[in-house]
């Protein structure tokens, strides 16, 4: 047999094997007789995601098509069979009531070789348990309240930077809030006074934007199917340059803190640094673990807060009367508290808070939650059972846009979040931060950070649409966290 024939036979055999593997994987739900969305070759039900469609849109379409027919359906993330949860009772059982069956999230991490992945999001099992016990106390109410003065200081710098661009009259609000959130993170999580609002091209910002490797479908397949091999091969999620930068920054600050007699200040960084010398070995954090906790503010808290703050300003720009009511509330509250933004005054800005909640409903930053079944689970009052190692997707953005829960879901109506209206809904009808033991531990801090920034801007500036404002809004399908495509430009004016 000549070389050409051999090559031909090898290619045909390889193609047949791949075809059989793909076909077998994509018939998982059919073989089990579970209601499912018909998959497409190689992409499953994620065709077009990252290109023509956002993952949020895909999940919303599936949710709307099948809700009410079964507590869950089968679907495919590329070749991987996934369980798409549709019923709010099941959501509550998975996240809260029977969470001991669903402790793991299953996001790939490789802490020994990729130190920044030693964060709570990417850890499961005993590693998560230990880290959660050690890190959670930093996020209690008393600690985060002490960070309010720093947030106010950074917000004032944002206010000043807006005043400096007053001659331009219009600004990309997504960019403005990105600088604010970056400076908050560098100051409070890394202990380094942020300067991005004064000079937008800082190294910290560059690194905070470039830590992720470019999207690659083959890499994704590899991590989904062979996570242990990936670990063995020392696979890293994050770019080496970013890892080196953040590790060096943290080590340098830890060294300075050890030798400095200065006031240690109130910040997450200082609290994490204290854990380096904890009496109990199991509660002690290494330098790398401290860097990973600081990094989780970038990983989980940057694009989410950017998205919520920018979309909130956008929605208020489209509703000038609502914006004016918010401004009056802020001014009156600040007058009562003699211009300081303390915990009490923030709490009494009900309308601003409702606007933020409504933004997180209409433009939910994370479209879904993930859980793995760690032991078989019989769904109460049904004939269904979830097997060990099922991968669950909870489509929170789709739930937040369900017309049965939120009539006219495209309408921006903060009154959906009055106390009475919240009480009328199922507790799982609104979960932008997740729920149960793996919910977002920084929820209170994130809300304080966003409210301080928004109140500082809206008190003195009005925002309105201009020629460059994208109406209707277009999302960037390439990004996982819901973000605008291009810039969100708004006209602004001092009031
Ligand atoms: C608008 C702002 C934010 C939103 C919407 C948000 C949303 C979420 C969501 C949906 C989850 C998954 C919850 C689950 O699986 O049940 C999560 C987890 C997490 N978030 Fe946030 N987040 C925000 C801000 C932040 C900030 C500022 C931080 C800073 C540290 C942060 C840190 C984390 C961490 C560490 C986890 C993993 C918790 C665990 O598994 O134990 N998030 N967040």
PDB file of C-alpha atoms in Angstrom, residues 95-96 105 120 132 135-145 147-148 151 181 184 268 296-297 300-302 304-305 308-309 346 353-354 356-358 360-361 365-366 369 371 396 400 417 422 427-428 430-452:
ATOM      1  CA  UNK A  95     -28.985  25.940  46.048  1.00  0.00           C
ATOM      2  CA  UNK A  96     -30.399  25.986  49.575  1.00  0.00           C
ATOM      3  CA  UNK A 105     -19.304  24.242  41.065  1.00  0.00           C
ATOM      4  CA  UNK A 120     -13.152  30.583  46.156  1.00  0.00           C
ATOM      5  CA  UNK A 132     -14.362  29.789  52.913  1.00  0.00           C
ATOM      6  CA  UNK A 135     -11.887  34.338  54.113  1.00  0.00           C
ATOM      7  CA  UNK A 136     -15.584  34.850  54.961  1.00  0.00           C
ATOM      8  CA  UNK A 137     -15.021  36.860  58.188  1.00  0.00           C
ATOM      9  CA  UNK A 138     -13.362  39.615  56.119  1.00  0.00           C
ATOM     10  CA  UNK A 139     -16.733  40.272  54.453  1.00  0.00           C
ATOM     11  CA  UNK A 140     -18.859  40.755  57.586  1.00  0.00           C
ATOM     12  CA  UNK A 141     -20.884  43.938  57.886  1.00  0.00           C
ATOM     13  CA  UNK A 142     -18.666  45.506  60.540  1.00  0.00           C
ATOM     14  CA  UNK A 143     -15.518  45.172  58.424  1.00  0.00           C
ATOM     15  CA  UNK A 144     -16.949  46.431  55.186  1.00  0.00           C
ATOM     16  CA  UNK A 145     -18.515  49.487  56.889  1.00  0.00           C
ATOM     17  CA  UNK A 147     -14.121  50.739  54.159  1.00  0.00           C
ATOM     18  CA  UNK A 148     -16.743  53.366  53.419  1.00  0.00           C
ATOM     19  CA  UNK A 151     -14.839  54.250  48.815  1.00  0.00           C
ATOM     20  CA  UNK A 181     -13.825  50.075  40.176  1.00  0.00           C
ATOM     21  CA  UNK A 184     -11.333  50.591  44.475  1.00  0.00           C
ATOM     22  CA  UNK A 268      -9.354  43.594  52.584  1.00  0.00           C
ATOM     23  CA  UNK A 296     -10.845  37.375  42.992  1.00  0.00           C
ATOM     24  CA  UNK A 297     -11.935  41.036  43.218  1.00  0.00           C
ATOM     25  CA  UNK A 300     -15.493  38.316  40.038  1.00  0.00           C
ATOM     26  CA  UNK A 301     -15.965  41.939  41.031  1.00  0.00           C
ATOM     27  CA  UNK A 302     -14.660  44.105  38.208  1.00  0.00           C
ATOM     28  CA  UNK A 304     -19.850  42.728  37.270  1.00  0.00           C
ATOM     29  CA  UNK A 305     -19.712  46.116  39.025  1.00  0.00           C
ATOM     30  CA  UNK A 308     -24.240  47.141  36.792  1.00  0.00           C
ATOM     31  CA  UNK A 309     -23.070  50.752  37.264  1.00  0.00           C
ATOM     32  CA  UNK A 346     -26.794  54.682  52.136  1.00  0.00           C
ATOM     33  CA  UNK A 353     -31.065  50.912  45.620  1.00  0.00           C
ATOM     34  CA  UNK A 354     -34.213  49.813  43.780  1.00  0.00           C
ATOM     35  CA  UNK A 356     -29.580  49.107  41.141  1.00  0.00           C
ATOM     36  CA  UNK A 357     -31.647  45.970  41.831  1.00  0.00           C
ATOM     37  CA  UNK A 358     -33.719  46.541  38.717  1.00  0.00           C
ATOM     38  CA  UNK A 360     -29.229  43.618  38.025  1.00  0.00           C
ATOM     39  CA  UNK A 361     -32.549  42.059  37.043  1.00  0.00           C
ATOM     40  CA  UNK A 365     -24.174  40.247  34.850  1.00  0.00           C
ATOM     41  CA  UNK A 366     -23.787  36.450  35.242  1.00  0.00           C
ATOM     42  CA  UNK A 369     -24.998  29.512  38.101  1.00  0.00           C
ATOM     43  CA  UNK A 371     -23.478  23.168  40.348  1.00  0.00           C
ATOM     44  CA  UNK A 396     -30.761  33.217  36.462  1.00  0.00           C
ATOM     45  CA  UNK A 400     -35.134  37.502  35.874  1.00  0.00           C
ATOM     46  CA  UNK A 417     -38.256  46.087  44.251  1.00  0.00           C
ATOM     47  CA  UNK A 422     -40.328  41.480  46.709  1.00  0.00           C
ATOM     48  CA  UNK A 427     -37.336  33.753  46.957  1.00  0.00           C
ATOM     49  CA  UNK A 428     -35.510  32.312  43.936  1.00  0.00           C
ATOM     50  CA  UNK A 430     -34.284  37.193  42.054  1.00  0.00           C
ATOM     51  CA  UNK A 431     -30.773  35.802  42.616  1.00  0.00           C
ATOM     52  CA  UNK A 432     -28.189  37.920  40.733  1.00  0.00           C
ATOM     53  CA  UNK A 433     -25.576  36.968  43.386  1.00  0.00           C
ATOM     54  CA  UNK A 434     -26.552  33.304  43.564  1.00  0.00           C
ATOM     55  CA  UNK A 435     -27.872  31.680  46.760  1.00  0.00           C
ATOM     56  CA  UNK A 436     -26.984  29.130  49.432  1.00  0.00           C
ATOM     57  CA  UNK A 437     -23.535  28.372  50.794  1.00  0.00           C
ATOM     58  CA  UNK A 438     -21.765  29.235  47.495  1.00  0.00           C
ATOM     59  CA  UNK A 439     -23.460  32.582  46.953  1.00  0.00           C
ATOM     60  CA  UNK A 440     -21.439  35.744  46.347  1.00  0.00           C
ATOM     61  CA  UNK A 441     -19.805  36.466  49.686  1.00  0.00           C
ATOM     62  CA  UNK A 442     -19.052  40.056  48.561  1.00  0.00           C
ATOM     63  CA  UNK A 443     -22.658  41.028  47.837  1.00  0.00           C
ATOM     64  CA  UNK A 444     -22.902  43.660  50.572  1.00  0.00           C
ATOM     65  CA  UNK A 445     -19.537  45.152  49.756  1.00  0.00           C
ATOM     66  CA  UNK A 446     -20.267  45.221  46.007  1.00  0.00           C
ATOM     67  CA  UNK A 447     -23.548  47.021  46.641  1.00  0.00           C
ATOM     68  CA  UNK A 448     -21.881  49.569  48.889  1.00  0.00           C
ATOM     69  CA  UNK A 449     -19.167  50.152  46.259  1.00  0.00           C
ATOM     70  CA  UNK A 450     -21.732  50.655  43.474  1.00  0.00           C
ATOM     71  CA  UNK A 451     -24.114  52.822  45.532  1.00  0.00           C
ATOM     72  CA  UNK A 452     -21.323  55.139  46.702  1.00  0.00           C
TER      73      UNK A 452
END
